[in-house]
Structures are given as structure tokens and as C-alpha cells.
Amino acid sequence: MSDYLVIVESPAKAKTIERYLGKKYKVRASMGHVRDLPKSQMGVDVEHEYEPKYITIRGKGPVLKELKSAAKKAKKIYLAADPDREGEAIAWHLAHSLDVDIHSDCRVVFNEITKDAIKESFKTPRPINMNLVDAQQARRVLDRLVGYNISPLLWKKVKKGLSAGRVQSVAVRMIIDREKEIKDFVPEEYWTIKADFIKGRDQFEASFFSINGERKDLHSEEDVKKVVGSISGNDFEITAVSKKERKRNPAAPFTTSSLQQEAARKLNFRARKTMMLAQQLYEGIELGKEGTVGLITYMRTDSTRISEVAKAEAAGYIEQTYGKDFLQANERKEKKQTGAQDAHEAVRPTSTLRDPNTVKDFLSRDQFRLYKLIWERFVASQMAPAVMDTMSVDLKNGEVIFRATGSKVKFPGFMKVYVEGSDDSVEEKENMLPDLKEGDKVIGKDIEPKQHFTQPPPRYTEARLVKTLEELGIGRPSTYAPTLDTIQKRGYVALDNKRFVPTELGEIVLELVLEFFPDILDVEFTAKMEQEFDSVEEGKVEWIKVIDEFYRKFETHLEKAEAEMEKVEIKDEPAGEDCENCGSPMVFKMGRYGKFMACSNFPDCRNTKPIVKEIGVKCPNCKEGNIIERKSKKRRIFYGCDRYPACEFISWDKPLPRPCPKCEGTLVEKKLKKGVQVQCMQCDYKEAPQS
């Protein structure tokens, strides 16, 4: 008979914790929730204060039976699910199923799975926090009322299998609104003028800044001609030199949202993959003789707070590894995100001393890459700012002024370890100007005007959408990844070159929901509901009152929709060719990864095929086939001959229709971090990169 039974969610977590607690403790896993609302019906009694009707989740009977058996043999039961609303709800359901008094000291929480953290948490068990449970119940019940009322309507009026949820509907609306912005965008012409300047042996670049003492935007070629026509000869004089020192602070340690964004930028990870890997690192990794160790703190958090112990350990590591100058002099005050609960620490390594290279051999490639990202971001956040020397120089010819700017790193500070990624891939690079002073004469040459057009706002990447949802106060750390997953599974949006595009189905569903349930799609309303859940958690308001205020208005909209919503028929777009298997017409379908062709005789014929996209280039290898755009199993675009397997030409870079001017070979567009560069596959010919 064991003295104590500890219940957690997963076997991996159970294995890690059991070795820290000793022989008197048995640690078992509930495998997540054991009770939930039924899938076959609403499961919420709207006539009796929205009482949820919980049932044992299908397939969890054997798990519960085993837990009940273990509970009978234990003197004391501890419920150690994750330290958030969902974890508190799991603990509450387990208490109900195992007859544990929720007012007893049965709940244990910890932010990291390390020996010290586990031992400390068992010194201070507490009762189950019903405010946290009620906040989770409020969200669960509200989402059930919305989903199980609107979804059947969509099944009847549009097609089976559709759903509409609060957060997912707003996410789809944002993607569709962005698409409308792009379609409605009218490009505006503008020009820039750059020139090279020579001082002795040094050469540097400057851009047009002003004319006749005024900053002037160049909107047309006529504007450019006026500026260039005002330049007399090629002699310029330095009229102003400004030198400054600029500090650059490190980014804060990760929250769930910023971790998902940075993993997308730097590692090309989807939100779902990031959270799966983070869960593994949190629950524990086998480190040889050291045993199973949790490598990072809890990964669902909206806080950038760091414990004093972690700060002290990081400071010691930084001083020993990089020197005292690299320590931050004053503690930074981190900005608190709107709506952030600040219940947990930031996502950080459980020990700074466990640097990535010491654990690399025990991790998979992707686990290592994510751990390295988390470790470097945290260590950098505790380091001194980088110091940059910046220089600005004005060069005058008549009434025309060009300006050159440059910078170099004076002291690397945190940049020695880590530099935050950027959505637009623009990197800050050193570009120091020569030693110049007022009155110096320089020679201007190669004045180059260039025409540009303003660009529409970009489509959302996963990282940008998560960031925008967080900024608007929509959803919580635990909801971002599932939301992005759901809107793709339902076919409302698809990923095109890692950016979201709406589907016809998504636009139809949005239009119907917007017409009859405007609140569900209102950004401010959805953010307000998140604040209401937070108020429930803080004990300021009863969860039933929050639900009732919503449902009374929602019920009116529902009755109107049931009476007035018209049936919509979505016709498949003909593909213009017949199925090679049965002869029926092929049609275009939209799947999770974009458009594809399918037989219209489905389900009798299940023939599908990818859409072949020709790029207008003859195969440089066999000279007979055409180059087509294809996708690898990992959805990466590549280019190959349509005569494959007879011709095995393949290229990750896009071939161009024009020949190389140097050797008549094949030119390709090679993607760089800052744009694209045209280069030859056969010789060393390269063109200047284009952003």
C-alpha cells in the first residue's frame, strides 16, 4: 500500500515526477480530461442555470477504473495537473470521480518539473481553486452554446461538417478582411535616388534627402528629373556630420505567443509543432545518468516574469562565461501585455547551466532547436544592452542634399547570444561610413533613380496572426495553436506559401455568421468575453451571470437565423478535364493545403491529383519537357520537368525564361533572406539582389 497517490495528465510527466518523490509516492496519469460535455448533444441545461451535464469521456473508463483502484490503496491523493484553468478543471473532475474533498489540501501546482520545484510544491498543497474551475467552465459552456447551436444551422444551410466558434470565427474574419484590403489596394508610385560617393580610397552610398531646404517625396519621374537636373557636376561637400551612441535592449523572455512567433520565423515551425515539442521539453527528457529532467518551465503563459532564483543563476552564468560587462546593470521593467494574467513565469530553461550543447545528444533535432531558441532568448534577456555607434552625413551639391547613414557594433552585449527575428526578414547589418568631417569634398557618381510602388499589407502568417490575436486580447495561450488548426481543418482558410488565404467556403460561412450573429465576429466583443472570463477567475463575477447575459441576446439572434437564413449551394469549379479512372469530369476542391483536383464522381471514384502549374520555361536538361511547379512531402515548392521520370531535372530555385547573358545557360531566382537574386546554374553570373 502506497502512502500517497499523485495524479498528473501524462505518463511522461508521471515518470519524471515519480523519481523525485520517493518510494512512498505513486504517480499515475489521467491522460488529460476524464470528464467532459457529451459529443452527441448540447450537454448544457439552459433552463436550470446552464448546468453542464458531464459524462466520462469515451475510452477513459479503464483509466478511471485504474485510478479508483490506486486511490483506494492510498492514504492521501494529490492532484497535480497543469497550473492553469484547464489543469484546475482536470483536477476538479478527478476529485469528483475519485471522491476527493475539493476543500482539502489536495491540489499541488508547480511551474517547472525539477526536483526542487516538485519538493517545494508538495510542502504547500491547497484546496481546488473554484474560481479557476468556474472560469474554465464559463469558456467551455459558452463555446458549447455557440458551437452546438450555430453548427447545425450551417450543416442545414451550407454543408455538413462545418462549425463556428468564437475565436476561430474572428480569426477567419481577420484573414478575409486582410484579403479584401489586398484586393482593394491601389498601388502608389514613388521613386528613390541613390548614388555612390568617393572619398580617397573609400566608397559609400547615400540617398536623396532634400532639395531647396525641404524634404521632398518623389512621386513621379518628373520629380526625379527636377532633382537630378538641379545637380551640377559631381562635386559634393559634407555639410553636416552627426555621431551618436544608441543602445539596443534585448527582447523579453518568451511567452506562449512570442515563442510560437519566433519558432515560426527562425525554425519554420507551425504553432502546433512548437507546442508539441515544448510539452515534451516541459514534461521531461531522459538525460542519461541524470535521469528524466524537465528542461523548460510551463509553456502556456502570457507572462514575462522571471523568478529571483532563475535570475541569479543566469547572472552567475553570464558573468563566468562572458564577463561582468555583459551583465545587465539595472533590472528592466517588462511591459505587461493587455489582458495578461501573469499567473506563471515566462517560458525559460529550468537551469541556465544546462546549455544546449550539454543536452544535444539526448534530444531529437527539433527538440534541440527549440530548446536552444528558448535558452538563448532567456540568457540574452538577462544581459546588458548592445551599444551601437551610429553616424549620419549630409552631402550637398547646390540645393540638393543626399544623406548617408551607417552604424557599427561598439559593444555586442546580448547580441553575443541572440538577436530577435523579424517578420519582414530585414536584418540590421554593420555599414560604417569612412571618417568624414564638415567641409570635406567628395565625388558623386552613378546616380541611380529607381521606381517603386507601394505594396498592399501582407497576408497573415501563423506568427503574425497569433501576434495580432494576442494584441487584440482574443484567445489565451492555450487556444492559439488549436484555433489555427481548426480553421484549416474546416476548409475555411488554406496556407499558400506559408500565408493564410480564405477559401470560398470560409467567405460564405463568414457572411452568414456576420449577418445573423454579429457579436460572434466582433473583435471587441470577443475580447470583452475574455475579460469576463478573467473576472470570473478573479472572483469578481459569477460564471452563470456571464453566460446568461450572453445567451439571452444570442437566443434572439438564433431564432431569427433559423427562420430567415437561406440555403447556400456551393458548386465545385470544373477543372476542364476528365478523370482518367472513370471518365467523369474533374473539379477543383479546396483542402487544408490549398487547391487540388478531384473526381466529381466521389465517393464512387476517389481519384485526386495535384494542380500542375507551368511557369513558361522549357526544360534545360532534356529540351523537350516544360518546367512545372511542384511541392515536396513537406510542402516545400520545387521545380521539375513534366516528363519525369524520363527526365529527372529538379531545382529548388525557380528557372527563368531568359538565358544567361554570359554563357547562355539557365538563370534561376534564388531566394535570399532579403529578397531574391538572379544567378546562373552553369556559370558564376549573378545579378544584384532585389528586395
XYZ file of C-alpha atoms in Angstrom:
691
model
C 0.000 0.000 0.000
C 1.412 3.374 -1.063
C 1.034 6.286 1.332
C 0.371 8.873 -1.389
C -1.152 8.856 -4.877
C -0.247 11.708 -7.222
C -2.242 12.168 -10.439
C -0.913 14.129 -13.421
C -2.040 14.316 -17.071
C 0.605 12.361 -18.972
C 2.820 9.285 -18.485
C 5.932 11.314 -19.386
C 5.165 13.829 -16.643
C 4.379 10.967 -14.217
C 7.703 9.271 -14.922
C 9.696 12.456 -14.298
C 7.887 13.356 -11.069
C 7.896 9.873 -9.511
C 11.691 9.710 -9.369
C 11.788 12.973 -7.363
C 9.192 11.976 -4.741
C 10.485 8.672 -3.412
C 9.002 5.258 -2.684
C 6.043 6.463 -0.626
C 4.534 8.138 -3.688
C 2.854 6.504 -6.672
C 2.370 8.804 -9.669
C -0.308 7.938 -12.230
C -1.553 9.657 -15.408
C -5.170 10.586 -16.196
C -4.309 11.040 -19.892
C -5.854 14.524 -19.885
C -9.519 15.150 -19.065
C -11.581 12.222 -17.756
C -14.966 14.008 -17.943
C -16.417 16.412 -20.491
C -19.668 17.507 -22.100
C -21.159 14.794 -24.349
C -20.421 14.999 -28.081
C -23.857 13.680 -29.070
C -25.889 16.506 -27.512
C -25.671 20.061 -26.163
C -24.991 18.918 -22.622
C -25.951 22.305 -21.135
C -29.308 22.805 -19.373
C -30.253 26.378 -20.318
C -33.431 26.141 -18.188
C -31.526 25.415 -14.979
C -28.707 27.960 -14.704
C -26.768 26.475 -17.633
C -25.871 23.388 -15.627
C -23.285 21.315 -17.545
C -24.045 17.601 -17.879
C -20.636 15.978 -17.657
C -20.021 12.370 -18.651
C -16.971 10.128 -18.587
C -15.132 10.603 -21.874
C -15.426 7.617 -24.195
C -12.415 5.347 -23.789
C -11.473 6.774 -20.369
C -13.363 4.077 -18.407
C -10.299 1.807 -17.977
C -8.139 4.796 -16.960
C -10.661 5.860 -14.304
C -11.008 2.285 -13.072
C -7.245 2.052 -12.583
C -7.129 5.436 -10.820
C -10.001 4.457 -8.490
C -8.214 1.226 -7.630
C -4.992 3.117 -6.840
C -6.953 5.731 -4.842
C -8.412 3.070 -2.525
C -4.893 1.953 -1.592
C -3.621 5.474 -0.817
C -3.821 7.410 2.440
C -3.769 10.724 0.590
C -4.437 11.814 -3.011
C -2.703 14.776 -4.656
C -3.986 16.226 -7.934
C -1.026 17.719 -9.829
C -2.454 18.709 -13.220
C -1.022 21.728 -15.083
C -1.012 25.119 -13.299
C -3.747 26.852 -15.321
C -7.542 26.919 -15.741
C -7.578 23.727 -17.778
C -5.374 21.951 -15.239
C -7.570 23.142 -12.363
C -10.654 21.818 -14.181
C -8.956 18.439 -14.743
C -8.161 18.289 -11.011
C -11.784 19.180 -10.149
C -13.192 16.457 -12.420
C -10.749 13.928 -10.948
C -11.759 14.950 -7.420
C -15.413 14.362 -8.337
C -14.676 10.953 -9.882
C -12.431 9.787 -7.018
C -14.490 11.248 -4.126
C -11.740 13.659 -3.095
C -12.856 16.608 -0.956
C -12.177 19.710 -3.095
C -11.789 21.807 0.087
C -8.968 19.614 1.377
C -5.311 20.291 0.620
C -5.376 18.036 -2.435
C -4.082 20.365 -5.164
C -0.384 20.678 -5.969
C 0.956 23.065 -8.617
C 4.428 23.730 -9.996
C 5.773 25.820 -12.844
C 8.673 23.520 -13.702
C 9.367 19.813 -13.317
C 12.629 19.867 -11.384
C 13.489 18.206 -8.075
C 13.490 21.464 -6.098
C 10.244 22.742 -7.641
C 8.418 19.432 -7.065
C 9.640 19.083 -3.453
C 8.677 22.692 -2.711
C 5.188 22.352 -4.220
C 4.358 19.365 -2.000
C 5.142 21.474 1.077
C 2.252 23.821 0.214
C -0.738 21.861 -1.155
C -4.002 23.796 -1.333
C -7.734 23.267 -1.979
C -9.006 23.308 -5.554
C -9.489 26.906 -6.710
C -13.139 27.028 -7.821
C -12.673 30.467 -9.388
C -10.228 28.918 -11.861
C -12.588 25.984 -12.436
C -15.544 28.318 -12.997
C -13.561 30.419 -15.499
C -12.814 27.243 -17.464
C -16.456 26.145 -17.192
C -17.658 29.537 -18.415
C -15.492 29.289 -21.546
C -16.463 25.647 -22.130
C -20.208 26.267 -21.716
C -20.202 29.443 -23.808
C -18.294 27.740 -26.624
C -20.706 24.794 -26.471
C -23.751 27.094 -26.671
C -22.271 28.866 -29.683
C -20.921 25.802 -31.484
C -23.823 23.415 -30.911
C -26.403 25.999 -31.978
C -24.717 27.621 -34.993
C -23.035 24.492 -36.405
C -26.298 22.546 -37.114
C -27.591 25.651 -38.890
C -24.528 25.652 -41.137
C -24.977 21.921 -41.791
C -28.531 22.546 -42.996
C -27.848 25.730 -44.949
C -24.342 25.148 -46.348
C -22.849 21.665 -45.875
C -22.167 19.007 -43.243
C -19.119 19.084 -41.011
C -18.930 22.872 -40.631
C -18.575 24.672 -37.322
C -18.472 28.193 -35.962
C -16.676 29.063 -32.751
C -15.963 32.382 -31.082
C -12.199 32.664 -31.501
C -11.958 30.692 -34.757
C -14.665 32.850 -36.395
C -12.821 36.056 -35.511
C -9.558 34.586 -36.847
C -11.265 33.715 -40.152
C -12.758 37.206 -40.331
C -9.327 38.780 -39.878
C -7.918 36.668 -42.729
C -10.845 37.533 -45.017
C -10.709 41.243 -44.126
C -6.995 41.259 -44.931
C -7.721 39.621 -48.315
C -10.244 42.389 -49.078
C -7.643 45.020 -48.150
C -5.217 43.403 -50.586
C -7.792 43.260 -53.410
C -8.904 46.864 -52.833
C -5.357 48.183 -52.557
C -4.360 50.762 -55.158
C -0.555 50.943 -55.584
C 1.003 54.407 -55.492
C 4.122 55.259 -57.453
C 7.193 56.593 -55.692
C 10.876 56.959 -56.539
C 14.187 56.862 -54.731
C 17.547 58.224 -55.836
C 20.768 56.625 -54.664
C 24.344 57.487 -55.536
C 27.844 56.245 -54.781
C 30.344 58.684 -53.274
C 34.142 58.521 -53.203
C 36.492 59.998 -50.575
C 40.071 58.965 -51.237
C 40.067 55.181 -51.348
C 36.746 54.878 -49.568
C 33.400 54.461 -51.303
C 29.959 54.667 -49.679
C 26.302 55.033 -50.653
C 23.834 57.836 -49.886
C 20.201 58.563 -50.751
C 18.438 61.744 -51.847
C 17.191 63.620 -48.773
C 16.052 67.167 -49.602
C 16.024 69.995 -52.157
C 15.821 73.743 -51.527
C 15.883 73.071 -47.780
C 12.753 70.886 -47.814
C 12.213 67.133 -47.529
C 10.610 66.033 -50.756
C 8.820 62.804 -51.592
C 9.364 61.728 -55.174
C 6.048 60.633 -56.697
C 6.907 60.613 -60.397
C 9.701 60.569 -62.933
C 9.168 64.322 -63.358
C 10.022 64.833 -59.666
C 13.194 62.806 -60.186
C 14.216 64.823 -63.257
C 13.880 68.076 -61.280
C 16.220 66.764 -58.585
C 18.782 65.261 -60.962
C 18.611 68.393 -63.145
C 19.486 70.524 -60.106
C 22.754 68.641 -59.526
C 25.718 70.473 -61.062
C 28.776 68.329 -61.787
C 29.872 65.597 -59.410
C 31.437 67.588 -56.553
C 29.627 67.335 -53.195
C 30.502 68.943 -49.861
C 29.940 67.444 -46.410
C 27.659 69.968 -44.653
C 26.686 68.029 -41.525
C 28.099 65.093 -39.563
C 26.212 63.562 -36.646
C 27.670 60.828 -34.452
C 25.602 59.175 -31.735
C 25.658 56.192 -29.451
C 22.497 54.089 -29.448
C 21.533 51.335 -27.040
C 19.536 48.310 -28.108
C 17.810 46.275 -25.401
C 17.217 42.531 -25.619
C 13.755 41.083 -26.140
C 11.890 39.794 -23.094
C 11.908 36.049 -22.392
C 9.227 34.055 -24.177
C 5.506 33.950 -23.582
C 3.474 31.270 -25.385
C 2.616 33.728 -28.132
C 6.128 35.094 -28.694
C 7.550 31.545 -28.599
C 5.177 30.471 -31.374
C 6.021 33.579 -33.404
C 9.790 33.250 -33.072
C 9.760 29.492 -33.721
C 7.834 30.221 -36.928
C 10.330 32.919 -38.017
C 13.574 31.220 -37.066
C 12.785 27.497 -37.180
C 9.905 27.421 -39.662
C 7.744 25.566 -37.083
C 3.945 25.615 -37.158
C 2.276 26.696 -33.884
C 1.033 23.164 -33.239
C 4.513 21.670 -33.662
C 6.068 24.274 -31.366
C 3.602 23.442 -28.587
C 4.046 19.683 -29.029
C 7.841 19.986 -28.718
C 7.584 22.430 -25.806
C 5.291 19.962 -23.991
C 7.944 17.254 -24.378
C 10.694 19.538 -23.048
C 8.492 20.561 -20.101
C 7.369 17.049 -19.119
C 10.859 15.611 -19.086
C 13.714 14.279 -21.199
C 15.922 11.313 -20.269
C 19.429 12.733 -19.746
C 21.489 9.578 -19.240
C 22.807 9.234 -15.673
C 20.944 12.367 -14.628
C 17.636 10.613 -15.305
C 14.468 12.275 -16.608
C 14.550 16.074 -16.294
C 12.094 18.808 -17.232
C 14.148 21.185 -19.380
C 11.795 24.196 -19.589
C 9.137 25.840 -17.450
C 5.406 25.581 -18.176
C 4.841 26.573 -21.794
C 1.327 28.082 -21.592
C 1.853 31.545 -20.179
C 1.296 35.194 -21.024
C 3.872 36.465 -18.529
C 7.490 37.558 -18.985
C 8.148 37.387 -15.232
C 11.268 35.521 -14.038
C 11.923 34.105 -10.560
C 14.734 35.624 -8.499
C 16.456 32.221 -8.319
C 16.491 31.923 -12.123
C 17.795 35.491 -12.480
C 20.629 34.837 -10.035
C 21.652 31.611 -11.778
C 21.611 33.341 -15.177
C 23.681 36.251 -13.829
C 26.310 33.848 -12.499
C 26.486 32.022 -15.818
C 26.738 35.249 -17.855
C 29.498 36.713 -15.665
C 31.520 33.493 -15.746
C 31.064 32.884 -19.483
C 31.144 36.398 -20.979
C 32.428 38.703 -18.230
C 30.939 41.258 -15.836
C 30.416 43.859 -18.587
C 27.780 41.611 -20.166
C 25.537 41.634 -17.074
C 22.532 43.960 -17.154
C 23.202 46.869 -14.798
C 19.595 47.629 -13.868
C 16.630 45.291 -13.876
C 14.295 46.068 -16.763
C 10.616 46.621 -16.236
C 8.872 44.373 -18.714
C 5.697 45.621 -20.369
C 2.637 43.608 -19.367
C 0.511 42.516 -22.327
C -3.101 43.722 -22.328
C -5.209 41.052 -20.641
C -2.172 39.076 -19.451
C -2.864 37.008 -16.329
C 0.779 36.897 -15.154
C -0.024 33.685 -13.253
C 3.171 31.899 -14.325
C 6.732 32.710 -15.197
C 7.937 33.194 -18.745
C 8.968 30.165 -20.801
C 12.606 29.638 -19.824
C 15.111 26.822 -19.260
C 14.789 25.231 -15.810
C 18.540 25.724 -15.444
C 20.763 28.150 -17.332
C 23.702 25.865 -16.543
C 22.160 23.212 -18.788
C 23.303 24.887 -22.012
C 22.038 23.420 -25.302
C 25.251 21.601 -26.223
C 25.278 19.625 -22.947
C 21.870 18.081 -23.734
C 22.090 17.899 -27.536
C 22.830 14.157 -27.637
C 19.633 13.391 -25.693
C 17.269 15.448 -27.868
C 15.777 14.989 -31.307
C 16.877 17.554 -33.897
C 13.710 19.632 -33.491
C 13.671 19.342 -29.689
C 17.241 20.643 -29.661
C 16.461 23.553 -31.989
C 13.517 24.670 -29.853
C 15.392 24.256 -26.566
C 18.331 26.234 -27.978
C 15.938 29.026 -29.014
C 14.347 29.173 -25.535
C 17.701 29.005 -23.752
C 19.347 31.713 -25.886
C 16.350 34.054 -25.661
C 16.267 33.759 -21.862
C 20.016 34.216 -21.346
C 20.035 37.214 -23.719
C 17.111 38.777 -21.816
C 19.306 38.906 -18.697
C 22.281 40.540 -20.452
C 23.448 44.105 -20.993
C 22.156 46.157 -23.945
C 24.128 46.237 -27.173
C 25.760 49.601 -27.900
C 25.853 50.864 -31.488
C 27.916 53.739 -32.896
C 25.755 55.499 -35.483
C 26.786 58.165 -37.973
C 24.755 60.390 -40.291
C 26.312 62.574 -43.017
C 24.725 65.196 -45.306
C 26.318 65.748 -48.732
C 25.381 68.926 -50.627
C 25.513 69.929 -54.286
C 23.797 73.265 -54.936
C 20.398 72.959 -53.233
C 20.319 69.148 -53.347
C 21.243 67.134 -50.253
C 21.959 63.413 -50.098
C 22.189 61.660 -46.727
C 24.290 58.630 -45.782
C 23.845 56.663 -42.561
C 25.997 53.978 -41.034
C 26.387 52.025 -37.834
C 28.659 49.504 -36.203
C 28.544 47.483 -33.021
C 30.598 49.141 -30.296
C 29.676 46.585 -27.611
C 27.691 43.440 -28.528
C 26.010 42.902 -25.155
C 23.096 40.454 -25.502
C 23.724 40.150 -29.260
C 26.650 37.899 -28.374
C 23.996 35.249 -27.659
C 20.787 36.062 -29.526
C 19.061 38.530 -31.868
C 15.285 38.565 -32.247
C 13.819 37.566 -35.605
C 11.753 39.828 -37.853
C 8.604 39.184 -39.912
C 9.969 41.074 -42.913
C 13.413 39.440 -42.725
C 15.173 42.816 -42.717
C 18.423 42.356 -40.857
C 20.392 45.120 -39.184
C 23.893 44.900 -40.553
C 27.011 46.933 -39.945
C 27.589 49.674 -42.508
C 30.173 52.064 -41.143
C 30.971 55.215 -43.092
C 34.544 56.435 -43.650
C 35.953 59.116 -41.364
C 34.250 62.285 -42.659
C 34.029 65.825 -41.316
C 32.231 69.033 -42.267
C 33.800 70.818 -45.238
C 35.217 67.637 -46.792
C 34.810 67.345 -50.551
C 33.642 64.057 -52.074
C 32.958 62.861 -55.606
C 29.456 61.666 -56.509
C 28.969 59.061 -59.210
C 26.444 56.525 -60.519
C 23.329 58.474 -59.588
C 20.577 55.848 -59.817
C 16.870 56.764 -59.740
C 14.592 53.796 -59.069
C 10.836 53.471 -59.490
C 8.809 51.719 -56.768
C 5.160 51.092 -55.969
C 3.619 50.869 -52.527
C 2.735 47.315 -51.542
C -0.537 46.025 -50.071
C -0.498 44.732 -46.494
C 0.877 41.172 -46.424
C -1.301 38.144 -45.786
C -1.115 36.721 -42.296
C 1.500 34.147 -41.451
C 0.795 31.933 -38.437
C 3.216 34.052 -36.403
C 1.620 37.365 -37.393
C -1.933 36.066 -36.814
C -1.041 34.808 -33.334
C 0.580 38.155 -32.520
C -2.466 40.101 -33.745
C -4.909 37.894 -31.815
C -2.851 38.448 -28.671
C -2.625 42.223 -29.208
C -6.415 42.384 -29.630
C -6.961 40.386 -26.435
C -8.581 37.456 -28.265
C -7.962 33.936 -27.020
C -5.409 32.807 -24.467
C -2.044 30.993 -24.638
C -3.731 27.584 -24.732
C -6.083 28.499 -27.614
C -3.805 29.889 -30.352
C -2.488 26.626 -31.841
C -5.860 24.752 -31.756
C -7.596 27.757 -33.364
C -5.180 27.860 -36.313
C -5.531 24.111 -36.690
C -9.350 24.173 -36.674
C -9.849 26.888 -39.297
C -7.660 24.895 -41.704
C -9.304 21.543 -40.962
C -12.743 23.033 -41.622
C -11.566 24.319 -45.001
C -12.254 27.994 -44.174
C -8.682 29.021 -44.956
C -5.646 27.447 -46.609
C -1.913 28.087 -46.443
C -0.329 29.446 -49.604
C 3.433 29.902 -49.333
C 3.068 29.871 -45.512
C 0.432 32.629 -45.564
C -3.296 32.309 -44.926
C -5.759 32.749 -47.790
C -9.527 32.428 -47.333
C -11.490 29.814 -49.262
C -14.871 30.323 -50.916
C -16.385 28.203 -48.140
C -14.799 30.423 -45.490
C -16.200 33.554 -47.137
C -19.729 32.068 -47.375
C -19.759 30.913 -43.745
C -18.380 34.258 -42.563
C -21.072 36.157 -44.473
C -23.856 34.063 -42.905
C -22.464 34.283 -39.373
C -21.838 38.019 -39.761
C -25.430 38.631 -40.917
C -27.142 36.761 -38.091
C -24.576 36.647 -35.267
C -22.605 39.912 -35.497
C -21.343 39.700 -31.904
C -19.601 36.378 -32.567
C -17.451 38.086 -35.209
C -16.937 41.357 -33.375
C -13.334 41.726 -32.239
C -14.176 43.992 -29.294
C -16.995 41.725 -28.129
C -14.764 38.625 -28.270
C -12.012 40.433 -26.342
C -14.618 41.581 -23.783
C -15.693 37.963 -23.231
C -12.057 37.059 -22.469
C -12.048 39.833 -19.862
C -15.269 38.427 -18.391
C -13.629 35.002 -18.004
C -10.710 36.733 -16.283
C -13.169 38.425 -13.900
C -14.643 35.010 -13.055
C -11.127 33.725 -12.305
C -10.522 36.701 -10.019
C -13.788 36.022 -8.160
C -15.352 39.328 -9.224
C -18.374 37.855 -11.023
C -20.354 34.585 -11.087
C -19.821 32.477 -14.209
C -23.560 31.827 -14.596
C -24.219 35.583 -14.811
C -21.625 35.948 -17.600
C -23.241 33.128 -19.593
C -26.781 34.402 -19.016
C -26.003 37.929 -20.241
C -24.561 36.465 -23.422
C -27.194 33.792 -24.043
C -30.306 35.968 -23.711
C -29.153 38.115 -26.634
C -27.709 35.164 -28.555
C -31.015 33.246 -28.338
C -32.832 36.081 -30.141
C -30.282 36.018 -32.986
C -30.591 32.233 -33.144
C -34.382 32.292 -33.586
C -34.050 34.892 -36.357
C -31.358 32.854 -38.142
C -33.395 29.640 -38.014
C -36.319 31.458 -39.616
C -34.513 33.613 -42.185
C -31.148 32.065 -43.135
C -31.260 30.926 -46.774
C -29.724 27.720 -48.087
C -26.454 28.217 -49.967
C -25.310 25.817 -52.660
C -21.565 25.616 -53.204
C -20.803 24.344 -56.688
C -17.442 22.802 -57.436
C -15.438 24.641 -60.087
C -14.891 22.477 -63.230
C -11.219 21.658 -63.852
C -11.696 21.323 -67.620
C -10.531 17.715 -67.874
C -11.921 14.218 -67.323
C -10.926 11.639 -64.740
C -8.513 9.094 -66.219
C -10.018 6.386 -63.978
C -13.768 6.668 -64.669
C -14.235 9.417 -67.268
C -16.255 11.748 -65.015
C -15.419 15.477 -65.022
C -12.656 16.566 -62.653
C -13.407 19.504 -60.328
C -11.328 21.813 -58.157
C -11.531 21.210 -54.400
C -10.008 23.169 -51.543
C -8.130 21.151 -48.955
C -6.083 22.012 -45.920
C -3.023 22.752 -48.056
C -4.784 24.552 -50.885
C -6.487 23.647 -54.160
C -6.345 20.223 -55.777
C -8.275 18.299 -58.445
C -10.744 15.550 -57.553
C -13.188 13.368 -59.446
C -16.783 14.648 -59.378
C -17.938 11.020 -59.055
C -16.788 10.894 -55.417
C -17.238 8.697 -53.348
C -17.546 6.040 -56.081
C -14.275 7.285 -57.565
C -11.638 8.711 -55.211
C -9.152 9.893 -57.824
C -7.311 13.093 -56.877
C -4.322 14.849 -58.406
C -2.303 17.992 -57.740
C -2.795 21.084 -59.857
C 0.053 21.371 -62.359
C 1.372 24.910 -62.573
C 3.536 25.639 -65.622
C 5.993 28.547 -65.328
C 6.592 29.084 -69.059
C 10.131 27.671 -69.176
C 11.394 24.787 -71.330
C 13.348 22.096 -69.505
C 17.081 22.985 -69.770
C 18.005 19.326 -69.348
C 16.006 17.393 -71.973
C 14.939 20.422 -74.084
C 11.564 18.716 -74.683
C 9.522 18.999 -71.488
C 8.176 22.045 -69.663
C 9.171 23.084 -66.157
C 6.316 22.833 -63.637
C 5.972 23.970 -60.030
C 5.608 21.070 -57.600
C 5.502 20.511 -53.844
C 7.541 18.111 -51.742
C 6.045 15.958 -48.985
C 6.947 18.730 -46.554
C 5.012 21.248 -48.717
C 8.184 22.952 -49.944
C 7.971 24.280 -53.528
C 10.428 22.936 -56.104
C 10.633 22.848 -59.902
C 10.884 19.817 -62.163
C 10.366 18.585 -65.720
C 6.846 17.428 -66.648
C 8.446 14.434 -68.437
C 9.549 12.903 -65.115
C 10.660 10.118 -64.676
C 12.010 10.180 -68.262
C 13.762 13.453 -67.341
C 14.944 13.928 -63.755
C 15.656 17.679 -63.833
C 14.933 19.255 -60.429
C 15.663 22.661 -58.868
C 14.714 24.332 -55.586
C 15.266 27.689 -57.339
C 12.778 28.962 -59.930
C 14.138 28.773 -63.526
C 13.634 31.896 -65.664
C 12.700 32.097 -69.385
C 15.666 34.314 -70.344
C 19.158 32.811 -70.891
C 22.330 33.750 -69.038
C 23.989 36.702 -70.875
C 27.409 35.246 -70.092
C 27.114 31.551 -71.095
C 23.557 31.105 -72.472
C 22.870 28.780 -69.510
C 19.771 28.608 -67.284
C 19.055 31.545 -64.989
C 17.242 30.894 -61.702
C 15.711 33.071 -58.989
C 17.393 32.202 -55.705
C 15.601 33.259 -52.518
C 17.739 35.134 -50.012
C 16.859 36.494 -46.579
C 16.488 39.973 -48.058
C 14.765 39.156 -51.333
C 15.753 37.264 -54.480
C 18.890 37.085 -56.611
C 19.099 36.017 -60.254
C 22.055 33.705 -60.900
C 23.179 31.155 -63.480
C 23.075 27.398 -62.835
C 26.056 26.790 -65.153
C 28.487 29.683 -64.543
C 29.292 32.323 -61.904
C 26.975 35.021 -63.353
C 24.960 36.836 -60.647
C 22.756 39.918 -60.599
C 22.290 42.336 -57.712
C 19.742 41.070 -55.133
C 16.230 42.552 -55.415
C 14.163 43.145 -52.283
